[in-house]
Each structure stands twice: as C-alpha cells, then as structure tokens.
C-alpha cells in the first residue's frame, strides 16, 4: 500500500499496526483465521473472496484501529484516514466506479463486525456515497427514478438516525405525513415525486436537528460512519450485551466497508438468507427465504412475504445453481453448517456473509452424526459440536410450540427443573398419591415443599411452588427425580383451605388441569400437548454419546437411592452408583414413624447401653428405652436390607457407594416451630395436661427442642452422629453386607462400597472403621460367606482436604461432597444464601457465578490438594464427586483436569455428563497440542 | 564392667544397649543430661555423686531395659540380670556390706524413676535385703532389737503390698489387732516382742494370700522388685496419668537401686525434705522439715510433728551446715530452686534426691527475678521460667485459702472465667444495676445469660449460671470483661419467680451473699475474704514482663470495645487495639431500641433508596421507612462517634482496629421463639387484632421471621450485610473518621484502622472499599482536615486464605478471626458442638484438644498460607489475630512461628500474652541453635 504522506516515525508505527485489510477481485489480505483482527464478518468476507466466491469488493478496518481510536481520545490514529482513502481508491479501481462520480457513483455499505456476533450493536448504513449529484447518476444507470429517490431518502433516514443520532420518530412522522398527503397505503405506493419531496423534508429535519446540512461529500459520510461504528462499541446496548456475555471491552470492533450491490434492480434481482441444512431438524437441504426485487431490509420488514429458497430455482435457475454450489463449497470449507446472506443484482450473485449456523438440539446431534458419515468431520469433532445443554434438552418432554403460543399464560416463576408437565392441580402430597392411584395425572401445587411432601412429588407429573429458590427443597428434589418444576412463582397465591390458587386475576381449583414448563418457568391454564423425547428413540444421540465414551477418561456414575432410579441410570449409561443416600429410605411412608420412634429414645438408649457395658445398674426407664430403640432399629434393618438388595441387584457388576446416615436427627421429626405452636396453643387454651394430643405434642416438642441446633449444617450429623449413636453404623453395616450376601447367593455380582460422611479428622474415621469392621466381621462369620466391600469417605469438610493423606491411610476411596465443601469454604448456608445475598452477589457480579451450580476455583484447589495428598498415601485411591456439581459441564471439566476417576450425578444428567467428560478430554488434548 | 558369662552375640547386643549405670564413691556412669535413659531421679543421683555429694552407692536400670522387658514379653532381656548381679557386687565392694550377710547385710531401696515425675506410679520399697538372718545382723549392728523388728515387719508389709500385690488392708488389720492386744495407742508403742509376733503374722498373711513363703533370698527380692517397678509403668494409675499429661507410653521407667541409710538409728539420725527457697513466696531461705530418729515415711505419716528445717541447726549443727552448703551448691549447679531429700545416719548426711522445685506463681516470679539479680540465670532464662498460666493467676483475686477451707461449699460448676467474686445474689440484670447503683456488690445468678443481660454482667462482681459450657454467652463475655464466672452449675436450681436458688439442699434468696471461685468452679455460701492482686503492686511481675518485651517479636494488642477497657489494657502493656467490636456498642440500654427501630425498616428503606436512585416513584410507605431508618441511623452515628472518640483518645499514638458491624441483624431483635410464643398465645386467646401489644408482637415477630436463617453462622452478616445495607458501612465510616478528626483536633494522635469482617471473595472487599472510600473522602472534605486511616480485613473464611494475595491487593492489614475460621474449617458450629459432640470428642481423644481453645495445626496451615500469599502481594502487610486464640500461649507460639505481627487478646490476657510471645521467641531460638 502506498504511503506518501506518512513521516518516518509514522511509518514505523504503521508497520507495526496495519489497520486496513482489503478484499476483492479474488484476492484478500485477510483470511478466516483473523477473526480477532477483522471480526467474524470481515474474516468471512476475506475467506470467501480468497475462495473465489463472488464478493463485492471492499475492505475491513481492524479492531486494533478501533482500540487505537479510543486510546487517542476518539480520534483516528495517525495514518488511518490516509489508508482508508487509499483503500477506497483500490475499490474504485476494482469496480470502475468512483466516490461522488455522477456518471458511475461508488456506493458502499458500512457495518460493524466484532470477533463475536453482537446483535443490536449497530445497524447497517447502506447506500453510503449518495448525494443529490450521485443520485442522478444512479437514476441514469438504473433508468429508475423512483428507485433512485427511494434509495436516497432511505440513506438520509438511516445515516441521520444511526450516524448523526437524530431520533428515528422524526423521519417516521415525515414519512407518514407524505403517505397521508399522497393517499398512499404503503411506502411502495409513494411515487418518485413524493419521494423527492420526502427527501427534501428529511434534509430539513437534519438541518433542524443538527444545525448543519446533511453531508453531501461521500468522503465525509464515510469518515462519520466509521467513527459512528467505533462509537457504537461503547454504546449502552453493546456494553450491556458484553457484560451479560462476559465479552471483554478491549476486543474492539472492526468496520466493514463493502461496495453496494442492489437486489432491488428489477425481477432479475433479489436478496435472501439461507442455511446450508435445516437448522431445526438437521436435514440436509438448503433452508431459507428470499425476495426478488428487494433490498435486505425488506426481507426482514415483513411487508412482502418472502419465498422459500427452493423457489429460487424457478425464478432465477442459474443464480440458484450457483448459490447451491457455493453453499456446498462453504459448508465443506468451514466444515460446518453455514448461515448465508446473498444478493442477486441483475442476475449476478453476490455473497455478503457466511457464518456458522445456530441450530436446535436435535439438529445439532443429527448434523454432527451426518457429517461424520459424510466424512466432513471426525468423531471427536462431532462430540465437540454438541452442547451438553442440548443433550439435556433432548431428554425432556417439551410443549408443542404452536400450542404454547395459543395458550393462556397464568404466571411465571423460576425454571427450577426442566421439562414439560401437564396434570390436574392438587394441593397436598396425599391427594396427589390418591389421585394418581385412581389413574389421574397431577401437578403438585404447594406454597413450598418439605420432606413430608416427597411421596406426592414422586408421583406427580410436575411441581409448582409459590416460594423458594433454585435450591429450595422442591427444586433440588425435582431435579434429582427428574420432574419438571417451577419454583418461587411469587405471583401465585395458594389457598390450601379453599383448595385453590390464583395468579394475575385467574383462579384455578383443585382438579383443574394446568401445564408447567420447567424449562422456561411458565405456568399455563389447561393441558398443553407435549412433544415427548425418549432416550431409546434417539439413535443419533446414542451414537454421539457412544463416541464420547471412547474419548472420555472420567467415568460417569449416578446418584440413586432406589432400584428404579438405578435401572434408569444404567440405561442412560451410568457406570456405578456414586451416592446412595440411605436416609432417603428413612423418609417414606410408614418408615418415618419407625425412625421417629427410634430417634425419640436414641440418645437415652445409647447412654443406657454404655452404662450397661460399664457394669452400672439400669433403671426401668432406661431398659424400656433400650428395648424400644432396638425394636425400631431391627425393623429398620430389615427394611434397609431389602432396599439394598434391590439396588445391588440392579447394579450387579458395578460399584454401589452407599453413604451411611448423614442428616441431623431432628430432620426426621416434625418441624420445631409447628410443634411449638401446637404446645403454646394447648397451653393458652388451658387444655388438661393429660389430654393425649397435648401429651404427644409435648413429647415431640421436647425431643425436637433437645435436638435443636443453632446451625444444624455445622452440627451433629454424619460421622459425628455415628460416633454418638454407634448403633446406626452397626445396623446399616449389617443391612448392607447381609443384602450383598443375599444378592451374591442369588447369583448376581454385588459391589458395595460403604461411605462415611462429614469426616474432618482422621481419628473420627479410625473409630468408625473399627466399629464398622468389627460388625462386618461378625456378619461375614455368621453368614459363613465372604463378601468384598470397600471402605471410604466423603471429603466435604475443608479440614479433610488438608489431611487427606492421613485419611487415605484408612479410606480406599474419596468422594467429594462439593455442596458442603462450598458451604464451609465460603461460609455460606446454601438454604439462606441462595434466597438472599447470594442472588444479589451473582446479579451484581460480586461473584462471577453461583458456586453451588459450578465449582469455584478455590473449591477445585481444595479438591486437587486432597486428591494429590490422598494418592500420595494410597496410589490406587478411587476419587469421585457426588455433589450436584457432578452433573454440571464446567465442573466436570474441572474434575477431569484434577484427575478424578468419576463424576456422579442424578440419573437424568448421566448422558449430559458423558458428553461433558468427553469434551473435557478433548479440550485438554487441544491445549496440550497448542 | 566385667562380663564373664555373656556369649559373643550377647556382648554385641549389650554393647549396643547398656542397661545399668552405677554411682557411688564419688564416681558415676551417668549424669544430669541422661534423664531420658536414667529418669529424673537416676540422673539426679548420678549428678550429685559426680559433684562429690554424699550419695549412698547404688545403680540405675535404664528406661531402655524397661522397654526391652516389655518387648521380650515381660521377661528380662538377655544379660540384664547378670549386669544387676554385678552392679550389686560393686555396691557391696563400695559399702563393705553384702546381700544376705548376717554380719554386715546390704539393704537397698528400689524405686521407679521416669523421665517426667509421675506421682502415684509406684511406691518405694525400702529395706530390701532383710530376712530373718540379716535382720539379726541389723540388730547386732545397731544394737536395737525393736528397730530391727520394726524394719523387718515394715519391709514385709511394703514388699507384700507393692511387689506381691497383697491387699494393704490385711496388713493394716493385723497391725490394729496387735496394737489392741498390746493395748498400744500408736505403732511406736509396740515393743520388739510385739513386732516380732506381728512379723510372724505378716509372714502368715503372705503365705495365705500367695500360697508361698515370703521370699527370704535378697537376690529374689531384688528381681521381683525390679519386675514390679517395670510392671507399674503400665499400671492403670500410670497410664491414666500419662494420658492426661500427654506423656508417650514408650518412654519407659528407670529403676533406682540405692543402698539404705537409716534416719532412725537414734537421736543423731534423722530424715527430711527441704526446698532451697520458700516455694510459696520465693524468699531465699531454706524451707522444709525433718524428724530426728525417723525414716522418710514417718515425715509424711503425720504421727510425729516434723520440725522446721531451721531447727536442725540446733539439733545437728554440723549436718545442718553441710546440708546448707550442699543445698546452695545444688541450686547453683542446677541453676534453679531444688527440692531435696536427705537422711542423716548417725550424724552422717546422705542426699537421696534432688529435683527442680514446684512453686507458686508468686514464688516463680520472685525466684526468677532474684536469680537474675544473683547472676545465676540471665533474663531470657528468667522469662522462660515463669509459666503463662502463673501470670494469669497473679492477676486474679483469690479467696483466702484458710477461709475457703472453713466455708460451706454450696455447689461446683465449670471454671469458666478465673478469679474470686463476692456479692449479694441477684437474679436479673436490671436488679444488678439497681443494687450496684445504691452501693451493693452483687453476683448475677441466671439459668443462662443472653446479650440482654450484658449491663448486669458488666456491673456484677461475678456471674453464676446453671446452664451453658465453657463457651456459653456467660463464659465468653465474662472472660472478655474479666469477671469471675462459674457456668453450667448443674446442681443449681434457679427459681426466678421466687427470687431464690438452691443446690444440694441449701437455698439462698436474693440479697444473700455468695462467693464464686471462677478458678475452681466452686460456689460458697457467705462472703469469703479475698486476697487481691493488682498489677501495679507486683513490680517483679512487671520486671519479668519488661524482659519479655525485650525478647518477643510479636506485638501484643488487645480486644476492647470501651475506653475503660482500652485504658486497662494499655496499663497491662497492650500496644494497640486489634479488635473493637462496634456492635457491642449497639447493645447497651437505650441504644438497643434505636437499633431495633433501624433494623425493622432497614431492608425496606434500602430497597426504596435504590428505587429512588433509579428514578422510580416511591409510595408513602417507602418514604416513611426511609425517614424512620435515616433518623435512627443519625442517632446511632452520634452515639458511635462519641464511643470512638473515647477509644481513640485512650489509645492515642497506638493503632485501633475497628471492625464494622458483624453479627446478623436478628441478633438485635428479641428471640424469635419467644415472639412466636407471644403471637400464638394472643391468637389462641382470641385477642382482638388491634390490641396494641398484639400488634407490636406481630410486627416484631414478622421482622424476626423475615430475617430468620437456618444457619445464621453462615448467613447474612459481616461484609454481606454491609453490601446489602450500604448505609451501615457509610454511617460507621463517618462515625469513625469524624471521631478521629475530633480527637486529632483535641491534640491527640488517633490511629484508626477500619476492618471489614467475613470477606470470602476479593470483589466483596472491592465494592466495600469503593463505598467506604467515597464516604471517607466526603468526610475529610467536609471537615477540611486530613486524617490517615488504614483499610483492612478479617481473614476468617477458609476461602479467603486461598485468595489472600488478591485480597492483600486491597487490604493494608489482615486480622485472623480464628473462631470462625475454626468453625468453617472443621464444619463445627461452636455453640452446638461444645455442649455436644465436641465434648465427647475431646474426652475420648478423637480430637487431641478443643480447637476453639488452642489452634489446630490445619488452621495454622491456613493462616500461614494466607500470610505468605498476602505478603507476596503486599510485603508490608500487617498481620494479626483477634480470635480468642490470641490469648492462648500455645496458639501464640504458632502465631510467632508463622510470622504474624501481633496477637490481640482480651485486656486481662495481655500480660500472659507478653510472656507467651517471649517464650515462643526463646523456643524458636533454642530450636535454631540445636
């Protein structure tokens, strides 16, 4: 590029910073790799030009020029304008047109184009270069006066609004006035004279608004337009978009200056957009629409109905054939489905944009599989092309999109657990069970849910709550059992007494059908039709996941408490159970009563047994407590053994990690506050002391009171509970091992792993291990039959991470409980924080994201330290994660990097995790190759 | 030593393990450095022998022999017995006496002697070597038949009980029978014939109990006695003692075999114990007692009243002179006060033991100071000689020991905060204040205390509670304000209604005087006289602490919330305030009402202000909330500014770290449960909705309900609260800086440091810093007067330790809040754990100690990581600790080692901390030199 006026120092500067990359005539200075510098659009134009595709000549001003512009205090950096002028000259040479030449005027479009597509950053300025004189040239060239004046008034309008900052309404008002005056219904009804008059009016508006004439000089127009594009980078819309999408401010935007081509020069002209394959289904057909005799904005404006792209074959067969061929070439070149813009000017095809196409989940999977079959990409690339969220989406039922649009939206809450649910509204868990038993589908509607509602949630199609956040009981349980859930729907008033609920003036009663979309948080009145999605019916998805299995290093296990869940997870490809929560078995139906019975006397019975062991005498009361406790524990043992047999059989041949009882005991009692209310009400009403209901309420209240803790999260639970009440450990050990022995005798291959929760100090684990192993030896001796089992621990207390080497001396496996680990490392109570300050923290970006959803880097550091220390003490230590993070793709990538053996997640996340684990392995390999 | 019978391999073995170290005749094979091998006693005997002191010849069997004995399955290791025999021969040669020689029998004592003195491990066996024949020799040599038979029967009794394991009562019964038969009042009334008869009876008892004759062979006696000493190492008493005192089991005990000398050979003989200085006062006088014509056990037995050691000068002037000279030599030799045992046999002095003397706190300080003056030890050693706990003791009032013995002990509870308190019992904080205002001294007696009782605790002499552990509100506050406190006195029944309390059948009413000993946990009826101890009156203590100041590297700051506390701490030598808790100022009297008023509308007002800032319209309700909130905050600001002025003035020239509001807001509201009770009672009684009490109860209940958290420890507090309600940060910033400006204008030198609690993520601190600095600039601008302040943060969240480098980019100082750090790192809620499983954990040694009292090594690791990371980012970062650990000597040693700048503790711990910090520096230097 010539450089006649730059000083020597400027030369040096400009040698380091090249601000302009031209393209045209089959040559381009940039290419597809230069997205950083040229933006996505500029890189695409250069690449297409190199590939010999018909691209109107033009040039791209780099993102560096944009940054230099701001560094210089919103002034063009030295030499930039000279280079622009020169590049324009080059385009003039290429096209044979000239800026401001009435005989053959050069018109250009000016567009922003950042590295990442940023919709809404800046509109396009078309037809730049027009003025009263060049307009005449355009009219002369096209022989179409109306076209000329229309182009001119559009240019003033667009440039005035976008570049000069004049309110668009002023131009709109003038246009409306012109139409009224002419009696015109639409813009197209205005004739050339009317448009000329309108142009004059527009010019007047510009003068009035800016105090100056509309700039007629194309050079000045160009300068102002470039500056306007630069300025748009720091416009409010662009800044907000970047903030939301975590795009850095210092990327800058490129500016593309491209020779205008006109799709509105008659019936042999046209413009359109098209995808190389159907972005909804993935089918291999050209998909898109176009209009003849139109400019780009007309396709969008909706004044005329565009034609399907296939019709172009009839309208302009040659252009269509060329386009078809170009589309195929571009798809092959970019090795992905392309989203194309084109214009046909008097039969001649011009390509204006190519970029990778957005697509639905179903299309993403089909396209990836098809492209492997077609030899375009390999399996690894196919695996990389599908987003984990798309896999999740494919496994959820969805409402039919058309029906959704037609339905009455009742309210919106939090999209707590994805999927579509339809059923009759019921307001209690018992009613839910009752109605389901008689064959109804129900949606459970509650103000909020508690563990007492579990049986109702389990049978409901979906759950709707008025209160509670993304980690309320309803949300967490719903995700766990794979039920759609809308939580925290604040607009909803639930009236249990009247058995009805209302929102926004609409009321529905028990039994009325409602539809709940857990993916969007919407609630509809009536039964919307759904589109179902079974894993078994999606061979292409299974194909992708099969390829993923060949790539990933991480195993994928599941969190499951019941045989049905285990079987479901196994069908989804789970390679083991990483977390079986025994206490969930305590909560169902009649069991809760047995558990409460045991808990009411657990401490007394344990102390009495200690005294008995020390040879001290016992009172009647103590002996009765022991008897009652032992009886309840014996019942529980039988029930738990049955449960374990089911799970171990379902997972025959695969490991099953069973966690001993974890939550504090008062979680199994009725709520302390409701008991207090009862007791105080009895008191205030002067109820006789021996009234049986009063006695029961007092007994339960006293028990709840004695077990109440100020901070239960940091209280008596997990291993602490097992050390305080050793019978829990012994009973559960017997139940697990006897179950394993029974399953083994039935010819299956049970692989139990016993996991101790909440270990902080190695001595806690040592004592528990002694207790447990003594019991295990006794079981095996009694049975006369050996059974192998592993002994391991959760790592969920920060302290445990620091002493993981000591712990690994005893534990054969670690499983990270990242929910507790996050709670304690941050000092957050998840229940309190997520509904409160944590929401604000994430909203205001004090935290980059919710650490309960994706692992925080410090938690990863702790996990890495624990893993490394643990393996130092025991090289074959098995390490996994069983917190909710185990199903989160970003967290899975962390787990891969620090070398875990497996992630364990809820059954419905298993396919997602399989894909995410493979992608983590691919990213790592890519980084290594770099 | 000759070695005639050992085989060559045995030789090798024995060359590696020498089991015997002899002493006698001015030579010894061991010395004072060999305590590990010879035990304290054996090393002392060897050292005294080398020093030329008159020590009866003998030998020590090593601790290694003891360990080898157990390794060999409770059998003497090869060669040991041969070496013993040979050593005996050597003693025989030295003394000219022989084992079993009737003409000149060798008698020995056999005693255990471990590295650390272990009282109650094994009694001494005296007179070993006696039998019917040597007894005659003894009688012949002494010419005293009664002495001979008395020695013999004593030997059978002692050996029978200690070595042969026969119940002592059987011998006692026979002795009583003999006395009855002889009509004797005391043992000494029995004549030779009666004692001979008693010896025969004792021999019979031995036969009956063991099925064999009493062993007459001195060799066998010796072998059995040595084995009995070894066995005593694993006796229950010894094991318990070691467990309690954290002494390892594998140290083993040595055995000392020493030639008997007899203090009971007439009036020219005697025996005694003495200290080289008075162990009670530290005065430089020989202190002790002796008896003429007596054996060691007679001094202890209390049958005859021993004489003061000074009387020995009249009784046996030559022996006294020699003893005095030896005592002085030993003290100088060991450079410490010695606890000596001696016997005079027919005018000849023998030294039997020397060891460092136990002493009272006062004596320890005086002796250390005196010895520096005498040139015996240097200042560093003087500082090392005083225990931190002794300093603490010297600063507490104590009950007069005689009066305590005479008083009625009412009950005993937990010694929660040391010191002696006397006053009239009152049962409410308001009564306490009222009575104190009219000039009474009171002791506040409560079932348990809450923040509402603070004003009563502050004016009371002491606090007594029936419930709550070492970290209950009562205990923690009492320690903080230096009041004696007995907590958790379970024997006490407190009846608020009747204004009385009772324990163990004794009742005291309001107004009756009681005495509370916070050092022992005892409660007495009536007013016990106290011995007061003012720091100002203890120049020697101040001297020691002055020397400590010259040695220590750590500064000692204090935790103080009020000017009086600050002044007190400064008098104690505090070099700054490391923690001033602003919220404590919120709680007193009328302030609590203002605070409650602010809290009731804080959230509403803050949201309304945000909407106002965004230009949204406000309702009347919102405007009223803002008005009410701002009014309350303005009142608080004035009050707080006054408080800060007082503290900054009192600490003029020294740093004052002021922590912004930390606890959750609901701590300032009435208890949620009591409010619920009120509301439910109103409901149940059908109280009209507009009843003003009901309205108030509902309002407060709703507020408490809306702020209630499941785990408040992990909830909305600290910096989180400041970010949710920025007015708290702004108001406190203004109050602090305006106070500093006022103090500066008054000519003092205020040095405020503003500290942000509970930071976990650097962004939290960044936002808060922006908020705070904007407010600070405004204050300084308004005042037209600059004021320097530091900005820093607590490090108390585990996550903060990992990102301390990021945090130190913003913070000029760190202060470790090790209470929270321990809670979160262990996952313990201190309030719940200490009354529950933590107690069991410490009792059962699952944890070696309570990590809330002494820093856990993992907490120290976290602190070290944070300190190192922080200093990497900011080399001059000021780092301290302000948790309760700051006053704990072991924790202070950790803080020294990881390089903190200061520890901050309650005012009353400042002197303790000064000493502990110096000792930490000395230990480190000693380790370096090693």
mmCIF file of N, CA and C in Angstrom, chain B residues 383 386-396 418 535 541 544-545 548-549 552 554-557 569 572-574 884-893 903 905-920:
data_model
loop_
_atom_site.group_PDB
_atom_site.id
_atom_site.type_symbol
_atom_site.label_atom_id
_atom_site.label_comp_id
_atom_site.label_asym_id
_atom_site.label_seq_id
_atom_site.Cartn_x
_atom_site.Cartn_y
_atom_site.Cartn_z
ATOM 1 N N UNK B 383 12.632 -15.337 81.997
ATOM 2 C CA UNK B 383 11.370 -15.258 81.253
ATOM 3 C C UNK B 383 10.840 -16.665 80.954
ATOM 4 N N UNK B 386 8.888 -18.706 84.034
ATOM 5 C CA UNK B 386 7.548 -18.416 84.547
ATOM 6 C C UNK B 386 6.515 -18.942 83.542
ATOM 7 N N UNK B 387 5.527 -19.659 84.063
ATOM 8 C CA UNK B 387 4.516 -20.167 83.144
ATOM 9 C C UNK B 387 3.459 -19.107 82.880
ATOM 10 N N UNK B 388 2.967 -19.033 81.638
ATOM 11 C CA UNK B 388 1.918 -18.049 81.322
ATOM 12 C C UNK B 388 0.722 -18.165 82.266
ATOM 13 N N UNK B 389 0.350 -19.411 82.610
ATOM 14 C CA UNK B 389 -0.810 -19.582 83.488
ATOM 15 C C UNK B 389 -0.546 -18.938 84.845
ATOM 16 N N UNK B 390 0.710 -18.900 85.266
ATOM 17 C CA UNK B 390 1.039 -18.282 86.556
ATOM 18 C C UNK B 390 0.821 -16.778 86.508
ATOM 19 N N UNK B 391 1.137 -16.180 85.364
ATOM 20 C CA UNK B 391 0.904 -14.748 85.225
ATOM 21 C C UNK B 391 -0.594 -14.463 85.353
ATOM 22 N N UNK B 392 -1.382 -15.299 84.672
ATOM 23 C CA UNK B 392 -2.821 -15.130 84.733
ATOM 24 C C UNK B 392 -3.291 -15.195 86.180
ATOM 25 N N UNK B 393 -2.785 -16.188 86.891
ATOM 26 C CA UNK B 393 -3.179 -16.401 88.278
ATOM 27 C C UNK B 393 -2.837 -15.186 89.143
ATOM 28 N N UNK B 394 -1.700 -14.588 88.886
ATOM 29 C CA UNK B 394 -1.249 -13.457 89.702
ATOM 30 C C UNK B 394 -2.127 -12.228 89.522
ATOM 31 N N UNK B 395 -2.906 -12.221 88.441
ATOM 32 C CA UNK B 395 -3.716 -11.031 88.176
ATOM 33 C C UNK B 395 -5.162 -11.203 88.603
ATOM 34 N N UNK B 396 -5.464 -12.335 89.192
ATOM 35 C CA UNK B 396 -6.833 -12.574 89.640
ATOM 36 C C UNK B 396 -6.894 -12.477 91.163
ATOM 37 N N UNK B 418 -11.610 -17.168 85.402
ATOM 38 C CA UNK B 418 -10.971 -17.266 86.718
ATOM 39 C C UNK B 418 -11.133 -16.014 87.579
ATOM 40 N N UNK B 535 -1.891 -5.498 89.386
ATOM 41 C CA UNK B 535 -0.697 -5.499 88.531
ATOM 42 C C UNK B 535 0.303 -4.454 89.016
ATOM 43 N N UNK B 541 6.698 -8.994 88.759
ATOM 44 C CA UNK B 541 5.989 -9.452 87.564
ATOM 45 C C UNK B 541 6.222 -8.472 86.407
ATOM 46 N N UNK B 544 9.658 -9.039 84.979
ATOM 47 C CA UNK B 544 9.720 -10.203 84.072
ATOM 48 C C UNK B 544 9.099 -9.852 82.714
ATOM 49 N N UNK B 545 7.938 -9.194 82.763
ATOM 50 C CA UNK B 545 7.254 -8.876 81.509
ATOM 51 C C UNK B 545 8.048 -7.852 80.717
ATOM 52 N N UNK B 548 10.494 -9.779 79.004
ATOM 53 C CA UNK B 548 9.810 -10.497 77.917
ATOM 54 C C UNK B 548 9.646 -9.580 76.707
ATOM 55 N N UNK B 549 9.302 -8.319 76.992
ATOM 56 C CA UNK B 549 9.105 -7.370 75.887
ATOM 57 C C UNK B 549 10.372 -7.214 75.050
ATOM 58 N N UNK B 552 10.500 -10.670 72.805
ATOM 59 C CA UNK B 552 9.492 -11.121 71.857
ATOM 60 C C UNK B 552 9.537 -10.339 70.545
ATOM 61 N N UNK B 554 6.619 -10.785 68.458
ATOM 62 C CA UNK B 554 5.192 -10.492 68.309
ATOM 63 C C UNK B 554 4.813 -9.292 69.163
ATOM 64 N N UNK B 555 4.019 -8.403 68.602
ATOM 65 C CA UNK B 555 3.405 -7.376 69.425
ATOM 66 C C UNK B 555 2.165 -7.958 70.099
ATOM 67 N N UNK B 556 1.776 -7.333 71.195
ATOM 68 C CA UNK B 556 0.565 -7.766 71.887
ATOM 69 C C UNK B 556 -0.438 -6.615 71.884
ATOM 70 N N UNK B 557 -1.551 -6.834 71.218
ATOM 71 C CA UNK B 557 -2.637 -5.865 71.169
ATOM 72 C C UNK B 557 -3.802 -6.428 71.970
ATOM 73 N N UNK B 569 -6.133 -2.136 79.351
ATOM 74 C CA UNK B 569 -5.233 -2.937 78.529
ATOM 75 C C UNK B 569 -3.910 -2.203 78.307
ATOM 76 N N UNK B 572 -1.752 -2.658 81.098
ATOM 77 C CA UNK B 572 -1.198 -4.017 81.061
ATOM 78 C C UNK B 572 -0.144 -4.185 79.973
ATOM 79 N N UNK B 573 0.067 -3.144 79.181
ATOM 80 C CA UNK B 573 1.116 -3.209 78.182
ATOM 81 C C UNK B 573 0.645 -3.448 76.759
ATOM 82 N N UNK B 574 -0.649 -3.321 76.516
ATOM 83 C CA UNK B 574 -1.141 -3.527 75.154
ATOM 84 C C UNK B 574 -0.567 -2.469 74.216
ATOM 85 N N UNK B 884 -10.182 -15.577 70.060
ATOM 86 C CA UNK B 884 -9.849 -15.897 71.456
ATOM 87 C C UNK B 884 -8.495 -16.596 71.565
ATOM 88 N N UNK B 885 -8.089 -17.265 70.484
ATOM 89 C CA UNK B 885 -6.797 -17.940 70.490
ATOM 90 C C UNK B 885 -5.649 -16.981 70.759
ATOM 91 N N UNK B 886 -5.863 -15.701 70.495
ATOM 92 C CA UNK B 886 -4.803 -14.707 70.674
ATOM 93 C C UNK B 886 -4.296 -14.615 72.102
ATOM 94 N N UNK B 887 -5.055 -15.150 73.056
ATOM 95 C CA UNK B 887 -4.614 -15.119 74.443
ATOM 96 C C UNK B 887 -4.151 -16.472 74.942
ATOM 97 N N UNK B 888 -4.079 -17.451 74.057
ATOM 98 C CA UNK B 888 -3.698 -18.808 74.459
ATOM 99 C C UNK B 888 -2.221 -19.045 74.163
ATOM 100 N N UNK B 889 -1.419 -19.384 75.181
ATOM 101 C CA UNK B 889 0.036 -19.480 74.975
ATOM 102 C C UNK B 889 0.468 -20.397 73.830
ATOM 103 N N UNK B 890 -0.124 -21.581 73.741
ATOM 104 C CA UNK B 890 0.292 -22.485 72.649
ATOM 105 C C UNK B 890 -0.037 -21.876 71.285
ATOM 106 N N UNK B 891 -1.198 -21.243 71.222
ATOM 107 C CA UNK B 891 -1.585 -20.616 69.961
ATOM 108 C C UNK B 891 -0.673 -19.444 69.636
ATOM 109 N N UNK B 892 -0.274 -18.716 70.669
ATOM 110 C CA UNK B 892 0.643 -17.589 70.471
ATOM 111 C C UNK B 892 1.959 -18.088 69.876
ATOM 112 N N UNK B 893 2.400 -19.268 70.347
ATOM 113 C CA UNK B 893 3.648 -19.828 69.800
ATOM 114 C C UNK B 893 3.496 -20.100 68.302
ATOM 115 N N UNK B 903 -0.537 -10.431 68.230
ATOM 116 C CA UNK B 903 -1.723 -11.141 68.688
ATOM 117 C C UNK B 903 -2.563 -10.127 69.448
ATOM 118 N N UNK B 905 -5.706 -9.900 72.286
ATOM 119 C CA UNK B 905 -6.463 -10.723 73.221
ATOM 120 C C UNK B 905 -7.202 -9.813 74.188
ATOM 121 N N UNK B 906 -8.018 -10.405 75.053
ATOM 122 C CA UNK B 906 -8.760 -9.561 75.983
ATOM 123 C C UNK B 906 -7.763 -8.892 76.936
ATOM 124 N N UNK B 907 -8.118 -7.729 77.461
ATOM 125 C CA UNK B 907 -7.187 -6.954 78.269
ATOM 126 C C UNK B 907 -6.510 -7.790 79.351
ATOM 127 N N UNK B 908 -7.270 -8.660 79.994
ATOM 128 C CA UNK B 908 -6.733 -9.416 81.118
ATOM 129 C C UNK B 908 -5.745 -10.492 80.693
ATOM 130 N N UNK B 909 -5.693 -10.775 79.404
ATOM 131 C CA UNK B 909 -4.718 -11.755 78.911
ATOM 132 C C UNK B 909 -3.457 -11.083 78.377
ATOM 133 N N UNK B 910 -3.433 -9.768 78.344
ATOM 134 C CA UNK B 910 -2.279 -9.083 77.736
ATOM 135 C C UNK B 910 -0.961 -9.455 78.415
ATOM 136 N N UNK B 911 -0.893 -9.412 79.756
ATOM 137 C CA UNK B 911 0.384 -9.797 80.373
ATOM 138 C C UNK B 911 0.775 -11.244 80.047
ATOM 139 N N UNK B 912 -0.213 -12.129 80.057
ATOM 140 C CA UNK B 912 0.036 -13.527 79.709
ATOM 141 C C UNK B 912 0.625 -13.624 78.306
ATOM 142 N N UNK B 913 0.005 -12.892 77.394
ATOM 143 C CA UNK B 913 0.435 -12.949 76.005
ATOM 144 C C UNK B 913 1.845 -12.367 75.837
ATOM 145 N N UNK B 914 2.174 -11.323 76.600
ATOM 146 C CA UNK B 914 3.534 -10.749 76.510
ATOM 147 C C UNK B 914 4.566 -11.818 76.856
ATOM 148 N N UNK B 915 4.270 -12.570 77.917
ATOM 149 C CA UNK B 915 5.201 -13.617 78.335
ATOM 150 C C UNK B 915 5.235 -14.752 77.309
ATOM 151 N N UNK B 916 4.065 -15.191 76.888
ATOM 152 C CA UNK B 916 3.992 -16.322 75.956
ATOM 153 C C UNK B 916 4.702 -15.979 74.641
ATOM 154 N N UNK B 917 4.562 -14.741 74.200
ATOM 155 C CA UNK B 917 5.215 -14.336 72.955
ATOM 156 C C UNK B 917 6.728 -14.399 73.107
ATOM 157 N N UNK B 918 7.209 -13.982 74.270
ATOM 158 C CA UNK B 918 8.656 -14.039 74.501
ATOM 159 C C UNK B 918 9.130 -15.488 74.540
ATOM 160 N N UNK B 919 8.361 -16.328 75.201
ATOM 161 C CA UNK B 919 8.754 -17.734 75.291
ATOM 162 C C UNK B 919 8.753 -18.397 73.918
ATOM 163 N N UNK B 920 7.813 -17.982 73.071
ATOM 164 C CA UNK B 920 7.800 -18.520 71.708
ATOM 165 C C UNK B 920 9.091 -18.147 70.991
#
